[in-house]
XYZ file of C-alpha atoms in Angstrom:
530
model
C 80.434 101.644 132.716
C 81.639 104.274 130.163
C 84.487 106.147 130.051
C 85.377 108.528 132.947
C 84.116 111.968 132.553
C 83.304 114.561 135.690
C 84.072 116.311 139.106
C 85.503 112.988 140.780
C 86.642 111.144 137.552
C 83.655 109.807 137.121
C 82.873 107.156 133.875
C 79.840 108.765 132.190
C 79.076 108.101 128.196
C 80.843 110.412 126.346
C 79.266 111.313 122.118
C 79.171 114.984 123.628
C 77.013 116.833 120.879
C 77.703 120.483 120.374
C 74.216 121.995 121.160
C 73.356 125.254 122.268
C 71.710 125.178 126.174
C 73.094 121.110 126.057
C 75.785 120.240 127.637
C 77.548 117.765 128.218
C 83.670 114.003 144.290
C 95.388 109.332 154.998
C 98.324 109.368 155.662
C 100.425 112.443 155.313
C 103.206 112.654 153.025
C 106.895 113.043 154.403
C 107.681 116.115 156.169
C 110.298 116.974 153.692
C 107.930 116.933 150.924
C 105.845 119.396 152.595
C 108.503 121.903 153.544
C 109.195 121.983 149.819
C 105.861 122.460 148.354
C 105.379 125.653 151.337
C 108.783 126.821 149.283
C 107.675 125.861 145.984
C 104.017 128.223 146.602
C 103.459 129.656 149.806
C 99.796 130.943 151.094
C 99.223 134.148 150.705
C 99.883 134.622 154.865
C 102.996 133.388 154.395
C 104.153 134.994 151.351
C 104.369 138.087 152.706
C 102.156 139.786 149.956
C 104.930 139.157 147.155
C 104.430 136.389 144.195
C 107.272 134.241 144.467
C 108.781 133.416 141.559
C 109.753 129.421 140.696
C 111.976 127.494 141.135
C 112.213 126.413 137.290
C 111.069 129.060 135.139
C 108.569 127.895 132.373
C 108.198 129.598 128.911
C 105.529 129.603 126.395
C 106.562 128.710 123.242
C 104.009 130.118 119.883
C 103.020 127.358 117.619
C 99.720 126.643 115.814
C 96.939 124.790 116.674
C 95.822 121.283 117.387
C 93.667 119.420 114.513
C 89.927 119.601 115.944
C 86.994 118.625 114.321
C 85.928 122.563 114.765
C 88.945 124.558 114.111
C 90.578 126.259 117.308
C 90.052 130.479 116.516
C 92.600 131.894 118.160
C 96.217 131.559 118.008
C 97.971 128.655 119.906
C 101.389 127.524 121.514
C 102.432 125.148 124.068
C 103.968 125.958 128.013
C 106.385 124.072 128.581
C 106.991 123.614 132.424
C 108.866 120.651 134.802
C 107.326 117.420 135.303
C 108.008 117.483 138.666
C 108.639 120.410 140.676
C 110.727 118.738 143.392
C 112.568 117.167 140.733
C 115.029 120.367 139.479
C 116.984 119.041 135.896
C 114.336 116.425 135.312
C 111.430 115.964 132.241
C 109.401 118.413 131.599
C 105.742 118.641 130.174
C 104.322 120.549 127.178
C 100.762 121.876 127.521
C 98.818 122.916 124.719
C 97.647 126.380 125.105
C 94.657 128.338 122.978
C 93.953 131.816 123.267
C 90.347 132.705 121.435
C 89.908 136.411 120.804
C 87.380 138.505 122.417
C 84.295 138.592 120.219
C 83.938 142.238 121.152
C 85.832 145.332 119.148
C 86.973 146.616 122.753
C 87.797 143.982 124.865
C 88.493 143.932 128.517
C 92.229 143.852 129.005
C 91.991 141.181 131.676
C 91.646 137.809 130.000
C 89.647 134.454 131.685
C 91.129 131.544 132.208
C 89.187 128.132 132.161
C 90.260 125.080 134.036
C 87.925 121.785 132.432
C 86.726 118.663 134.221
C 87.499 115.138 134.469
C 90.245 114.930 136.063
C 91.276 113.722 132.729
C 89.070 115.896 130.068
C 90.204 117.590 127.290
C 90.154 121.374 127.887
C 90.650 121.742 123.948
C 87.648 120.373 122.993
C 85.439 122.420 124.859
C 86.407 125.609 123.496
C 83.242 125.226 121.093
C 80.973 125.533 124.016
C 82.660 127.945 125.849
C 82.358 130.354 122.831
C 79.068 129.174 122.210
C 78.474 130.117 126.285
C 79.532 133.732 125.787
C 82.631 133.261 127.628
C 84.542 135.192 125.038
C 81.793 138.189 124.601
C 84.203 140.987 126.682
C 87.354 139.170 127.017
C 89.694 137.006 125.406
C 89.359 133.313 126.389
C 92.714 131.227 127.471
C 92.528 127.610 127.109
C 95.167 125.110 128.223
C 95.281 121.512 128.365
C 95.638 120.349 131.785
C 98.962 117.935 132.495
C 98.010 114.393 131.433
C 96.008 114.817 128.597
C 94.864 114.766 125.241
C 96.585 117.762 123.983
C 99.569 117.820 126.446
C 102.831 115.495 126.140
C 103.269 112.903 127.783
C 99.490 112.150 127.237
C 97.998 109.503 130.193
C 95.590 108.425 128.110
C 94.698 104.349 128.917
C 94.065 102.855 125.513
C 93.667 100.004 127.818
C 90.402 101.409 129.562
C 89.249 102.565 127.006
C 88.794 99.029 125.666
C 87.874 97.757 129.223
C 84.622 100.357 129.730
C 83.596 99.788 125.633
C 83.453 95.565 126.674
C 81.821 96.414 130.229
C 78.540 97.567 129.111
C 77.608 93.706 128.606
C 78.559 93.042 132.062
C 77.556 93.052 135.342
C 78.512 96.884 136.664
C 79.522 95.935 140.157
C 80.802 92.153 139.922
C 83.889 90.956 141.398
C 84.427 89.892 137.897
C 83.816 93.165 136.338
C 86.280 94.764 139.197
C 89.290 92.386 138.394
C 88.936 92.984 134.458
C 89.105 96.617 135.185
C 92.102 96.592 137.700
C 94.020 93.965 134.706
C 93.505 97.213 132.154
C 94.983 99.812 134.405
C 97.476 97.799 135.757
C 98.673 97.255 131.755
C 97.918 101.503 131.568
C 100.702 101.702 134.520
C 102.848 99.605 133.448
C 103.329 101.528 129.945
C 103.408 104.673 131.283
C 105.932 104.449 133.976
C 107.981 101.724 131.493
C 108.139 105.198 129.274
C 109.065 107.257 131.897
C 106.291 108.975 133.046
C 106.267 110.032 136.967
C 102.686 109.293 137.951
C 102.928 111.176 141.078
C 103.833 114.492 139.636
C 100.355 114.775 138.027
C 98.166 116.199 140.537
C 95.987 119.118 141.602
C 99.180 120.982 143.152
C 101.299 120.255 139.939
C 98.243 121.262 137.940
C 97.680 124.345 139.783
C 101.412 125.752 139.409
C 100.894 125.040 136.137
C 98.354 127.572 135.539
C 100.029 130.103 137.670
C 103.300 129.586 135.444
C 100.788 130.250 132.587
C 99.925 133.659 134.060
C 103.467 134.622 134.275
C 104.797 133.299 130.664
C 102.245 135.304 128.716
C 102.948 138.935 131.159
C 99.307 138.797 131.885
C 98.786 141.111 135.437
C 95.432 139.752 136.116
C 92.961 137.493 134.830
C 89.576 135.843 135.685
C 89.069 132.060 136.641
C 86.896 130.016 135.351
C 86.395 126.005 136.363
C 83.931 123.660 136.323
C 83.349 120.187 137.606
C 87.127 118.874 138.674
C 88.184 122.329 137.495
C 86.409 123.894 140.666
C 89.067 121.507 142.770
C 91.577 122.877 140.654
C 90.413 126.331 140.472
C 89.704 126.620 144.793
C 93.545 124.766 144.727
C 95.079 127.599 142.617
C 93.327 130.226 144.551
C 94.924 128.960 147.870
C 98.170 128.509 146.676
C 98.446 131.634 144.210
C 96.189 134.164 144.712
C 98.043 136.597 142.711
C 96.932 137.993 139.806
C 93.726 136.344 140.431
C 90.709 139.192 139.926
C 88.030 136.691 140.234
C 87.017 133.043 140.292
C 83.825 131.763 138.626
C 83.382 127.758 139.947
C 80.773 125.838 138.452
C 79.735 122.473 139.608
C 81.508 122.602 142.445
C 83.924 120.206 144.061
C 85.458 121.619 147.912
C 88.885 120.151 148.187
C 88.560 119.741 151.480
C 85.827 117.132 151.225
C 85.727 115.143 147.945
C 85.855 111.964 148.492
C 84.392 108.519 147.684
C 81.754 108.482 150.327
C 81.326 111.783 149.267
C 80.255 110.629 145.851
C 77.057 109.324 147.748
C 76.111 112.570 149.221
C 75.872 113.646 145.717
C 73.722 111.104 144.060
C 71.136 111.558 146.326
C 71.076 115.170 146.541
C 70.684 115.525 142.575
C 68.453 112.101 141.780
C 65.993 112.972 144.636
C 65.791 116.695 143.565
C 64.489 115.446 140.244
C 61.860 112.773 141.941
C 60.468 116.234 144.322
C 60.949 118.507 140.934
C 58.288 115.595 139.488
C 56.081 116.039 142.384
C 55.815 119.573 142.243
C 54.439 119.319 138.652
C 50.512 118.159 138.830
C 50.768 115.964 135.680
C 54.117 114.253 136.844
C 53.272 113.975 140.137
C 49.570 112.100 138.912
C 51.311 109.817 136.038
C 54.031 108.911 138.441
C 53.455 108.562 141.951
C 56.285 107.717 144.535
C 59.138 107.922 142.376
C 62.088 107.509 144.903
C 60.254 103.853 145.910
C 59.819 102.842 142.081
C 64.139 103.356 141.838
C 64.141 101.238 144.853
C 62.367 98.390 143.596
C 64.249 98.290 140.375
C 67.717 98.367 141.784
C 66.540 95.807 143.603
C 65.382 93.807 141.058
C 67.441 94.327 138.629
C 70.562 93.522 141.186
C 68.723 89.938 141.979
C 68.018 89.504 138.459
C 70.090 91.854 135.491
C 68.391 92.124 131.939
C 70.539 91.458 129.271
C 69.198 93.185 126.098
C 70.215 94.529 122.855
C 70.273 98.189 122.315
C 71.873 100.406 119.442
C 74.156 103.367 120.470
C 72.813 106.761 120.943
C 75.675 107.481 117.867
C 74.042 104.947 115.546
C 75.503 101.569 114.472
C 74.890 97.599 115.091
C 72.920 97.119 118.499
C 75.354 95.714 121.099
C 74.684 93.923 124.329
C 73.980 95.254 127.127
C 73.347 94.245 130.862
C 71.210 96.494 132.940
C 72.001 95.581 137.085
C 71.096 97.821 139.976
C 74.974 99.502 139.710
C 74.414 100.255 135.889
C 70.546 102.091 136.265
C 72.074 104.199 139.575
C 75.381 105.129 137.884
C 73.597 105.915 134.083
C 71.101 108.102 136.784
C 74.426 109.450 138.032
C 75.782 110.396 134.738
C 72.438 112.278 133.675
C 73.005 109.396 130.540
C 68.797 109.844 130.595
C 68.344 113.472 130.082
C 66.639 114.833 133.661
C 63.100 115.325 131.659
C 62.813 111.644 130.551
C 64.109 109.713 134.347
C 60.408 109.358 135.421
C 59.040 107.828 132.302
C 62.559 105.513 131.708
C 61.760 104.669 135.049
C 58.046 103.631 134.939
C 58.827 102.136 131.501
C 61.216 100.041 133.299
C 58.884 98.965 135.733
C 56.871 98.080 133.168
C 58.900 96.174 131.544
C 60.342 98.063 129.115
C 64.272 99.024 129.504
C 64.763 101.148 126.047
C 65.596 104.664 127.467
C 68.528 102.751 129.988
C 69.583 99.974 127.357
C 70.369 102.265 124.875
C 72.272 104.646 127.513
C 74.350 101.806 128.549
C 74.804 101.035 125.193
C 76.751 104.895 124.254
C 79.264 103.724 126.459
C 80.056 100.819 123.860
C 81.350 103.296 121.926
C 84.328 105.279 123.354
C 87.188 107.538 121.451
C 90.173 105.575 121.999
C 92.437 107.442 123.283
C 90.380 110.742 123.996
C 90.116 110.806 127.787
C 93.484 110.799 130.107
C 92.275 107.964 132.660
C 96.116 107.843 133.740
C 95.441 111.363 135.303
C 91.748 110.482 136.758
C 93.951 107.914 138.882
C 96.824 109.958 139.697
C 94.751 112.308 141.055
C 91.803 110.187 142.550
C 94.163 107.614 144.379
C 95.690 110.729 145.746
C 93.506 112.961 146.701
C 89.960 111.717 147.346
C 91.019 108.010 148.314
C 92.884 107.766 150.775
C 91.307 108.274 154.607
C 87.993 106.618 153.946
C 87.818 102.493 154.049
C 85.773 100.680 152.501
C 83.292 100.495 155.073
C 83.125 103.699 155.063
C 81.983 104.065 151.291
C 79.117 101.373 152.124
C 77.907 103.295 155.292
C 78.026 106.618 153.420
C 75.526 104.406 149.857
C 73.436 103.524 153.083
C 72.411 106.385 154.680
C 71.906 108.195 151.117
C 69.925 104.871 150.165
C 68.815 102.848 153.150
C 67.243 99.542 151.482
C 69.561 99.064 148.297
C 71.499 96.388 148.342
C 75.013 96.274 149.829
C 76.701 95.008 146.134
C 75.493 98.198 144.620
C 76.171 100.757 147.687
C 79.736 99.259 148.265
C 81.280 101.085 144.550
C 81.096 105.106 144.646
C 79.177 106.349 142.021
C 81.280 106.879 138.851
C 84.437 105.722 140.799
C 83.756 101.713 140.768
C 86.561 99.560 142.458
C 88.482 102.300 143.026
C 90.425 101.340 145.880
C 91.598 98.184 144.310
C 92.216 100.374 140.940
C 94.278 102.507 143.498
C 96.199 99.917 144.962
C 97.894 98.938 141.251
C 97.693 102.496 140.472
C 100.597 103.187 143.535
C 100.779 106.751 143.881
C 101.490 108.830 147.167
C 98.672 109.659 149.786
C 98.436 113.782 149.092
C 95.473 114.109 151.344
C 97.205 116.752 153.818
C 98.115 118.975 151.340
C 95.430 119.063 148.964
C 92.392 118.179 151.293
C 92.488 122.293 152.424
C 89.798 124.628 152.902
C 90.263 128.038 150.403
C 89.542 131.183 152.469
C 89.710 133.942 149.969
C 88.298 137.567 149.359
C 88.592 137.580 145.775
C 85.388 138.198 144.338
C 83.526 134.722 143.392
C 80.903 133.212 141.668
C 79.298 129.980 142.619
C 77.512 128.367 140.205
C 75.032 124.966 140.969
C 72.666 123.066 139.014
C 69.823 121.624 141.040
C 69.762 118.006 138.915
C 73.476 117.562 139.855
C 73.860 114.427 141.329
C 77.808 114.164 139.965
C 78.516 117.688 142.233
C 75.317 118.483 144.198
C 74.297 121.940 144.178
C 74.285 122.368 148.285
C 78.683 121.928 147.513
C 78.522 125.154 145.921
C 77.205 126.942 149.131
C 79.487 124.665 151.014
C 82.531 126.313 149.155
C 80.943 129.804 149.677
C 81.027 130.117 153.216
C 84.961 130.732 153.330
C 84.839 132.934 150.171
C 83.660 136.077 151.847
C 82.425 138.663 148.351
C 80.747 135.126 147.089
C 77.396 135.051 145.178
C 75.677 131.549 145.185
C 73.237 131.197 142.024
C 71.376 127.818 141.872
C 69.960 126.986 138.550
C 66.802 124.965 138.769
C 66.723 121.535 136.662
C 69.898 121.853 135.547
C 72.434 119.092 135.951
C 76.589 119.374 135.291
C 77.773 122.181 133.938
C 75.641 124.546 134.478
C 76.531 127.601 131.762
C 76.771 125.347 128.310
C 72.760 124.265 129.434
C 71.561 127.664 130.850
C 70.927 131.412 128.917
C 70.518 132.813 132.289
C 73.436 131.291 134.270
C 75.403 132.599 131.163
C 73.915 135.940 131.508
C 75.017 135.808 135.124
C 78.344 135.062 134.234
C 78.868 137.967 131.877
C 77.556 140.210 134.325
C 80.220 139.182 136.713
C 82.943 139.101 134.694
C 81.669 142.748 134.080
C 80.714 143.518 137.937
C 82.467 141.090 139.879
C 81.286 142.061 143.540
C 77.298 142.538 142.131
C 76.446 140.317 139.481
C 72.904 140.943 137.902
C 71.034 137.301 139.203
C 67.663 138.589 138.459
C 66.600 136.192 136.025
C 67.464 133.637 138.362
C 64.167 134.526 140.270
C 61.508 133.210 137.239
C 63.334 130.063 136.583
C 61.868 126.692 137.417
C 62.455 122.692 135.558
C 61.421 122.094 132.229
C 57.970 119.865 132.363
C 58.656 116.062 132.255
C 57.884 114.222 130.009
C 54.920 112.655 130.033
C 53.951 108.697 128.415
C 50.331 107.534 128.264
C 49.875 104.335 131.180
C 50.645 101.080 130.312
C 47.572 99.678 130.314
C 45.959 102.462 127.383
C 49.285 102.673 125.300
């Protein structure tokens, strides 16, 4: 385990390098409470055609810009807006917001917008990719840090987890053991927050969403272009439902449909992205000769690893002391999960492992030893997770979803969603409402969108992105071969592609999506001549 990083929260070792092409898934609520949120932001069919205006203004407020270890280059400020929208006279939030200049001379007067990951990430910190992405080329780039987190007060960060995931990677990933140590540090991470005052259930995707559209209206900007990826696709698909306005089009990257993220959902995922790499390997000659039946080699080492874990020493990816580290069948699917082995090396780690060798995993398992203290808002993973993609689905229903993905792995490893382990007893301390029938809502939208999928994804698989597409009608669905999370920061052509729509929003150029195919894997001499 590592800390929590992706679409559905999900822990994944962090040490993001800044590297050109590299990049870093109930029951209703009260009647009353869903009158007021139709009040708060009614659909567009409801609305009449006119942008209601808040209850509780917001206002942006100039000021300069947060300490980063690469300087923010733009101007900055915060928005401050209410906690709690149902709550009028009661705390309110400051969000840090960046605006980054258009590179060009003659920008484009309508700015974009981008909406990061997690739930949980800091937006701030990704402002050196976006730039390095092109984002900025025609327009200027808007930046703000989502409620909950790093750069936004009150900050949900979990101190607490942190500590938790940096002591997990020397133990077993899905024991019992391992489940009530985590539950004990967010239990403490509750306890603080809502001892200080913090309403947990005000931070979610609705919240977050008003938010942005508050944004809109503070700085006078008419209309702007969306951008989201990972979790920000949920958020971005949320904020297009519920205010459409000003909206000229949505980019979605990574993508995560509301209306079906979910823990089971998780599994869907995995499979799609872990056994696109295995066929990816057998449509290469050289792969497919050095390493035969890929999908049954995983098999056999969850299974064996499960039965019997390795406990090795491995140094972090980042450098330092080696640390301990235990390898069991939940840690090698999750670090596949988290693309912790870069896509290119998974069939060698994997025949190394059969053969004995764990390296390319240990020291994976070992980045997570490692965290930033305080750098990732776990408070808001779980506000919106035990929310949102929880609730509805049992337990049972998790295991039956890691068995048909997986038929033959063991129950211990298929019963904890990928990423998202113990997460319905982390819910239960957690406490928040069941939002399920307001956020768990397909977006039908004619705004001009682009849907962007890697096909290594096995956090967001890429057949979600055509998923979401079907109720955006002036969609175009690009699918980037070998290509994991995030798809732009990793991929000179998806980033063409997304300059072209920003440019031409209803016919994006996606030509040189047609000569694109995986990067070669890498190839180790066999055991038995190394």
């Amino acid at each position: 385990m590592a800390e929590q990083d992706f679409g559905t929260g999900c822990p994944a070792p962090r040490g993001r390098t800044r590297h050109r092409g590299r990049a870093r898934s109930g029951a209703a609520l009260v009647t009353a409470g869903l009158a007021f949120l139709a009040v708060l932001a009614p659909t567009p069919s409801a609305a009449g055609g006119g942008e209601p205006r808040p209850l509780v203004p917001a206002r942006f407020v100039p000021g300069p810009c947060p300490t980063t270890p690469e300087p923010v280059p733009g101007r900055c400020g915060y928005l401050e807006v209410p906690e709690n929208r149902a709550r009028r006279g009661g705390r309110t939030v400051r969000l840090t917001v960046a605006i980054v200049p258009a590179a060009s001379g003659r920008p484009a007067a309508d700015p974009v917008v981008f909406m990061t990951g997690g739930p949980g990430a800091d937006a701030i910190s990704d402002i050196p990719f976006l730039i390095d992405s092109g984002v900025n080329r025609d327009r200027d780039l808007i930046v703000m840090a989502q409620r909950g987190t790093l750069h936004s007060r009150p900050n949900l960060a979990c101190p607490e987890v942190d500590r938790f995931y940096a002591e997990a990677v020397g133990l077993r990933y899905d024991a019992p053991s391992t489940g009530r140590r985590l539950v004990r540090a967010t239990r403490a991470c509750r306890d603080r927050l809502t001892a200080s005052g913090v309403d947990l259930s005000a931070y979610n995707t609705t919240e977050n969403a008003a938010d942005f559209a508050d944004l809109r209206r503070a700085l006078g900007i008419e209309r702007w272009n969306v951008y989201g990826y990972s979790y920000g696709t949920d958020l971005a698909l949320t904020y297009l439902r519920r205010h459409p306005w000003g909206v000229r089009s949505v980019a979605i990257d990574s993508v995560v449909p509301p209306q079906v993220v979910s823990l089971p959902w998780t599994w869907d995922s995995a499979r799609e992205g872990i056994t696109t790499v295995f066929a990816a390997c057998a449509a290469q000659p050289r792969c497919a000769h050095r390493y035969p039946d890929l999908r049954r080699t995983l098999t056999e080492q969850v299974r064996r690893l499960e039965a019997r874990p390795l406990t090795v020493m491995a140094a972090p990816p980042s450098g330092g002391a080696p640390v301990r580290v235990v390898l069991d069948g939940g840690a090698l699917v999750n670090l596949l999960v988290a693309n912790a082995v870069p896509a290119v090396d998974v069939p060698a780690a994997l025949d190394e492992l059969a053969h004995g060798n764990p390296e390319r995993f240990a020291r994976a398992r070992a980045a997570g030893a490692t965290p930033v203290v305080g750098e990732f808002a776990h408070g808001l993973t779980q506000s919106v997770a035990c929310a949102e993609w929880v609730p509805g689905y049992s337990r049972a229903d998790l295991l039956r979803a890691g068995r048909r993905a997986f038929p033959g792995w063991p129950d211990s490893v298929l019963a904890q969603a990928p990423q998202l382990p113990f997460e319905h007893d982390v819910c239960r301390v957690w406490d928040v409402p069941d939002r399920t029938a307001v956020q768990r809502v397909t977006t039908t939208s004619a705004v001009p969108a682009l849907v962007l999928s890697g096909t290594f994804d096995a956090k967001t698989g890429a057949r979600w992105g055509a998923y979401a597409a079907r109720t955006l009608s002036r969609s175009t669905t690009v699918r980037i071969p070998g290509i994991g999370h995030w798809v732009v920061p990793q991929s000179p052509c998806a980033q063409r592609v997304l300059a072209s729509f920003l440019t031409r929003p209803t016919g994006p150029d996606t030509r040189c999506v047609a000569g694109l195919a995986p990067k070669p894997f890498t190839i180790t001499p066999p055991p038995e001549t190394a």
